[in-house]
Amino acid sequence: MVSGSGSRHLAAEIRELLQVDASETRLRRFPDGELDVAVDPSVAGSDLFVMQSLGPPINDHLVELLLLLDACRREAPRRINLVLPYLGYARKDRRNAPGEAVSLRVLADLLGPQRIDLMVVVDPHLPQVESIFSVPVERLSAVPIIADGISDEVPPNAAVIAPDIGAMKLAQSYADELGLPNVAVVLKDRRDGREVDVSGLVGNGVRGPVLLVDDMITTGSTIEAAAAAISEQWNPSSLMVAASHALFVEDAVERIEKHSPSLVAVANTVPTGDLPLSYHVSSVAGLLADAITRLNRRQ
Ligand code: R5P
């Protein structure tokens, strides 16, 4: 297994679980910032797993990944399976206005059959990744692991709330995992990268505690705005928050803490070292190790 710097925190855990040795990777920088990447030539002929989380700094992590894939390909492994615990640049699968770039398309072109044979992703922002990428995509979810980690603390009368329509299926998955009957949704409009507006809430019988869930928390603006609207309309007895990808940039922690959540639960698809110690962090290492074992048997 070859790991980039975006997923070192997970690679060590996975190697331990699978009892495999680290494949040496050399990552150096030239003085002008260019990356210089090399992998262990012993990857030749292997069914190789290359792992990289495309979290911040995403552009560095993406270029590093492309160089890693190139270094691997030159040593002629039998197959290259790419494991992306967090798939960045996945927000846009279409233009919202003329003149915009479509980031997911660009990523799919970069990570195509010329570079990889298969891709494993965890809770991608858009389920369409399977049809957009031209290599086979294995979609995994951190929801069962996160739900399992908090099941003792989520009251049986809690309502699961999606902070936007796109997160409704995710909310239903949490409800199924935790055996919660009520699912509601916040109607959100994004103003820009840091601010969102809420135009309404849809759901019946929401009272008592609420569990607000999203695929990722970046600036915290979505959770902040949804929590404010929920407080105003439903006055919940407590607020809990769960998300798969804890990007937490800028003052995301403060924005969320403003609403005094009784619980915040995330997975470690990106490094979570800077989060408050009270946050529940569930590891996806076992999930990825199982997927690697399964794929290895199949190939
Ligand atoms: C958007 O549709 C996503 O599912 C998340 O709601 C969003 O990316 C979270 O970003 P932020 O924390 O900056 O609002």
Coordinates of C-alpha atoms and ligand atoms in Angstrom, one line a residue:
M1 CA 0.0 0.0 0.0
V2 CA 1.2 3.5 -0.9
S3 CA -0.1 6.4 1.0
G4 CA 0.1 10.2 0.3
S5 CA 0.4 12.8 3.0
G6 CA -3.3 13.4 3.1
S7 CA -4.0 10.0 4.5
R8 CA -1.0 9.0 6.6
H9 CA -3.1 9.0 9.7
L10 CA -5.2 6.2 8.3
A11 CA -2.5 4.3 6.5
A12 CA -0.7 3.4 9.7
E13 CA -4.0 2.0 11.2
I14 CA -4.8 0.1 8.1
R15 CA -1.4 -1.5 7.8
E16 CA -1.7 -2.6 11.4
L17 CA -5.1 -4.1 10.8
L18 CA -3.9 -5.9 7.6
Q19 CA -0.5 -6.7 9.0
V20 CA 1.2 -5.4 5.9
D21 CA 4.5 -3.4 5.7
A22 CA 4.7 0.2 4.7
S23 CA 5.8 0.7 1.1
E24 CA 8.5 3.4 1.1
T25 CA 7.4 6.7 -0.4
R26 CA 9.6 9.7 -0.8
L27 CA 7.9 13.1 -0.7
R28 CA 10.3 16.0 -1.0
R29 CA 9.9 19.6 -2.1
F30 CA 12.2 21.7 -4.3
P31 CA 12.9 25.1 -2.9
D32 CA 10.3 26.7 -5.3
G33 CA 7.5 24.5 -3.9
E34 CA 7.5 21.8 -6.5
L35 CA 7.0 18.3 -5.3
D36 CA 9.5 15.5 -5.9
V37 CA 7.9 12.1 -5.5
A38 CA 9.2 8.5 -5.6
V39 CA 7.8 5.1 -4.6
D40 CA 9.5 1.8 -3.8
P41 CA 10.2 0.1 -7.1
S42 CA 9.1 -3.2 -5.5
V43 CA 5.5 -2.2 -6.3
A44 CA 6.2 -3.8 -9.7
G45 CA 3.7 -6.5 -10.6
S46 CA 1.6 -6.0 -7.5
D47 CA -2.1 -5.3 -7.0
L48 CA -1.4 -1.9 -5.5
F49 CA -3.6 0.2 -3.3
V50 CA -2.8 3.9 -3.4
M51 CA -4.5 6.0 -0.7
Q52 CA -4.9 9.8 -0.5
S53 CA -7.5 12.0 1.2
L54 CA -8.2 15.0 -0.9
G55 CA -8.7 17.3 2.0
P56 CA -7.0 20.7 2.7
P57 CA -4.6 21.7 1.3
I58 CA -6.5 20.0 -1.6
N59 CA -4.4 21.3 -4.5
D60 CA -1.2 20.1 -2.9
H61 CA -2.8 16.7 -2.1
L62 CA -4.2 16.4 -5.6
V63 CA -0.8 17.1 -7.4
E64 CA 0.9 14.8 -4.9
L65 CA -1.5 12.1 -5.8
L66 CA -1.0 12.5 -9.5
L67 CA 2.7 12.3 -9.1
L68 CA 2.4 9.3 -6.8
L69 CA 0.2 7.6 -9.4
D70 CA 2.7 8.4 -12.1
A71 CA 5.6 7.0 -10.0
C72 CA 3.6 3.8 -9.3
R73 CA 2.6 3.4 -13.0
R74 CA 6.2 3.6 -14.2
E75 CA 7.1 0.6 -12.0
A76 CA 4.3 -1.4 -13.8
P77 CA 2.1 -2.8 -11.0
R78 CA -0.5 -5.2 -12.1
R79 CA -3.4 -3.0 -11.0
I80 CA -3.7 0.4 -9.3
N81 CA -6.6 0.7 -6.9
L82 CA -7.1 4.2 -5.7
V83 CA -8.5 4.7 -2.2
L84 CA -9.9 8.2 -1.5
P85 CA -11.3 8.4 2.0
Y86 CA -12.4 11.9 1.1
L87 CA -13.0 12.9 -2.5
G88 CA -12.4 16.6 -2.8
Y89 CA -13.5 18.8 -5.8
A90 CA -16.8 16.8 -5.8
R91 CA -19.1 19.7 -5.2
K92 CA -19.9 20.4 -8.8
D93 CA -21.1 17.9 -11.4
R94 CA -22.7 20.7 -13.4
R95 CA -22.6 24.5 -13.9
N96 CA -24.8 26.6 -11.7
A97 CA -24.2 29.6 -14.0
P98 CA -22.6 30.1 -17.4
G99 CA -18.8 30.4 -17.3
E100 CA -18.3 28.0 -14.4
A101 CA -15.9 25.0 -14.4
V102 CA -17.3 21.5 -13.5
S103 CA -14.8 20.3 -11.0
L104 CA -16.0 16.7 -10.7
R105 CA -15.7 16.3 -14.5
V106 CA -12.1 17.5 -14.3
L107 CA -11.3 15.1 -11.5
A108 CA -12.9 12.2 -13.4
D109 CA -10.7 13.1 -16.4
L110 CA -7.6 13.2 -14.2
L111 CA -8.4 10.0 -12.4
G112 CA -9.3 7.9 -15.4
P113 CA -8.3 4.5 -16.7
Q114 CA -5.0 5.9 -18.0
R115 CA -4.0 6.2 -14.3
I116 CA -6.1 3.9 -12.2
D117 CA -8.1 0.7 -12.5
L118 CA -10.6 1.2 -9.7
M119 CA -11.5 3.8 -7.1
V120 CA -12.8 3.4 -3.5
V121 CA -14.6 6.4 -2.0
V122 CA -16.3 7.1 1.3
D123 CA -19.5 9.1 1.3
P124 CA -18.9 11.1 -1.8
H125 CA -20.7 14.4 -1.9
L126 CA -22.6 13.3 -5.0
P127 CA -23.6 9.7 -5.6
Q128 CA -23.2 10.4 -9.4
V129 CA -19.5 9.7 -9.0
E130 CA -20.2 6.2 -10.2
S131 CA -21.5 7.3 -13.6
I132 CA -19.1 10.3 -14.0
F133 CA -15.8 8.3 -13.4
S134 CA -15.0 5.9 -16.2
V135 CA -13.3 3.4 -13.8
P136 CA -15.3 1.2 -11.4
V137 CA -16.2 3.0 -8.2
E138 CA -16.7 1.3 -4.8
R139 CA -18.8 3.6 -2.6
L140 CA -18.4 3.0 1.1
S141 CA -20.2 4.8 3.9
A142 CA -19.0 5.9 7.3
V143 CA -22.6 6.4 8.6
P144 CA -22.9 2.9 10.2
I145 CA -19.6 3.4 12.0
I146 CA -20.5 7.0 13.2
A147 CA -24.0 5.9 14.2
D148 CA -22.6 2.9 16.1
G149 CA -20.2 5.2 18.0
I150 CA -23.0 7.5 19.2
S151 CA -26.0 5.1 19.5
D152 CA -25.8 5.1 23.3
E153 CA -26.1 8.8 23.4
V154 CA -28.8 9.5 20.9
P155 CA -32.2 9.4 22.6
P156 CA -34.9 7.2 20.8
N157 CA -37.2 10.2 20.3
A158 CA -34.5 12.2 18.4
A159 CA -35.4 13.5 14.9
V160 CA -32.7 13.3 12.2
I161 CA -32.4 16.5 10.2
A162 CA -30.8 17.0 6.8
P163 CA -29.4 20.6 6.5
D164 CA -30.3 20.6 2.8
I165 CA -32.2 18.5 0.3
G166 CA -29.0 16.9 -1.0
A167 CA -28.4 15.3 2.5
M168 CA -31.9 13.7 2.8
K169 CA -30.7 10.2 1.8
L170 CA -27.9 10.5 4.3
A171 CA -30.4 11.6 7.0
Q172 CA -32.5 8.5 6.2
S173 CA -29.4 6.3 6.5
Y174 CA -28.7 7.7 10.0
A175 CA -32.4 7.2 10.9
D176 CA -32.2 3.6 9.8
E177 CA -29.0 2.9 11.6
L178 CA -30.2 4.4 14.8
G179 CA -33.8 3.3 14.6
L180 CA -35.2 6.8 14.6
P181 CA -38.6 7.3 13.0
N182 CA -38.5 11.1 12.3
V183 CA -36.6 12.7 9.4
A184 CA -36.9 16.4 8.5
V185 CA -35.1 18.7 6.1
V186 CA -33.9 22.3 6.1
L187 CA -34.3 24.3 2.9
K188 CA -30.9 25.9 2.2
D189 CA -29.6 28.3 -0.3
R190 CA -25.9 28.9 -0.5
R191 CA -24.9 32.6 -0.8
D192 CA -21.2 32.0 -1.2
G193 CA -18.4 29.6 0.1
R194 CA -18.9 30.9 3.7
E195 CA -22.5 31.8 4.1
V196 CA -25.8 30.1 3.5
D197 CA -29.5 31.2 4.0
V198 CA -32.3 29.1 5.2
S199 CA -35.7 29.6 3.6
G200 CA -37.7 27.0 5.6
L201 CA -37.9 23.7 7.3
V202 CA -40.0 20.7 6.2
G203 CA -41.0 18.0 8.7
N204 CA -43.7 16.9 11.1
G205 CA -43.6 16.2 14.7
V206 CA -40.1 17.5 15.4
R207 CA -39.7 18.1 19.1
G208 CA -37.3 16.9 21.7
P209 CA -33.7 16.3 20.6
V210 CA -32.4 16.7 17.0
L211 CA -29.5 15.1 15.2
L212 CA -28.3 17.3 12.4
V213 CA -26.3 15.3 9.8
D214 CA -24.3 16.2 6.7
D215 CA -21.7 14.6 4.5
M216 CA -19.1 17.2 5.4
I217 CA -18.5 20.2 7.5
T218 CA -16.2 22.7 5.9
T219 CA -16.7 26.3 7.3
G220 CA -19.5 25.2 9.5
S221 CA -21.9 27.7 7.8
T222 CA -24.4 25.0 6.8
I223 CA -24.7 23.6 10.4
E224 CA -24.7 27.0 11.9
A225 CA -27.6 28.3 9.7
A226 CA -29.5 25.1 10.0
A227 CA -29.1 25.0 13.8
A228 CA -30.3 28.6 14.1
A229 CA -33.4 27.9 12.0
I230 CA -34.2 24.7 13.9
S231 CA -33.8 26.4 17.3
E232 CA -36.1 29.2 16.2
Q233 CA -38.8 27.0 14.7
W234 CA -38.7 23.8 16.8
N235 CA -36.9 24.8 19.9
P236 CA -35.2 21.3 20.4
S237 CA -34.3 20.1 23.8
S238 CA -30.8 19.3 22.5
L239 CA -28.8 19.5 19.3
M240 CA -26.4 16.8 18.1
V241 CA -24.3 17.0 14.9
A242 CA -22.8 14.2 12.8
A243 CA -20.8 14.3 9.5
S244 CA -18.5 12.0 7.6
H245 CA -15.8 14.5 6.5
A246 CA -14.5 16.8 9.2
L247 CA -12.7 19.4 7.1
F248 CA -13.3 22.2 9.7
V249 CA -11.6 25.1 8.1
E250 CA -11.4 28.7 9.5
D251 CA -13.7 29.1 12.5
A252 CA -15.9 26.1 11.8
V253 CA -15.6 24.9 15.4
E254 CA -16.7 28.2 16.9
R255 CA -19.6 28.5 14.4
I256 CA -20.9 25.1 15.5
E257 CA -20.1 25.6 19.2
K258 CA -22.3 28.7 19.2
H259 CA -25.2 26.4 19.2
S260 CA -23.9 24.3 22.1
P261 CA -24.3 20.9 20.6
S262 CA -24.5 18.1 23.2
L263 CA -22.6 15.9 20.8
V264 CA -20.5 16.2 17.6
A265 CA -19.6 13.0 15.8
V266 CA -17.3 12.7 12.7
A267 CA -15.2 10.1 10.9
N268 CA -11.4 10.4 10.3
T269 CA -11.5 10.5 6.5
V270 CA -9.3 13.5 6.8
P271 CA -7.0 14.2 9.8
T272 CA -9.0 15.3 12.8
G273 CA -6.1 16.2 15.2
D274 CA -7.2 19.8 15.7
L275 CA -10.8 19.1 16.8
P276 CA -12.0 19.5 20.4
L277 CA -11.3 16.4 22.4
S278 CA -15.0 16.1 23.3
Y279 CA -15.9 15.3 19.7
H280 CA -16.5 11.7 18.8
V281 CA -14.1 10.6 16.1
S282 CA -14.9 7.2 14.5
S283 CA -12.1 5.6 12.4
V284 CA -12.8 4.4 8.9
A285 CA -9.6 2.3 9.0
G286 CA -11.6 -1.0 9.5
L287 CA -14.0 -0.1 6.8
L288 CA -11.2 0.6 4.3
A289 CA -9.2 -2.4 5.4
D290 CA -12.2 -4.7 4.8
A291 CA -12.7 -3.1 1.4
I292 CA -9.0 -3.7 0.5
T293 CA -9.2 -7.3 1.6
R294 CA -12.4 -7.9 -0.4
L295 CA -11.0 -6.3 -3.5
N296 CA -7.8 -8.2 -3.2
R297 CA -9.7 -11.5 -3.1
R298 CA -11.7 -10.5 -6.2
Q299 CA -8.8 -9.4 -8.4
Ligands
R5P1 C1 -23.1 21.0 0.6 O1 -24.1 20.7 -0.2 C2 -22.5 20.0 1.5 O2 -23.3 18.8 1.7 C3 -22.2 20.6 2.8 O3 -23.5 21.0 3.4 C4 -21.3 21.8 2.8 O4 -20.3 21.6 1.9 C5 -20.8 22.1 4.1 O5 -19.9 23.2 4.0 P1 -19.9 24.3 5.1 O6 -19.6 23.7 6.4 O7 -18.9 25.3 4.6 O8 -21.3 24.9 5.1

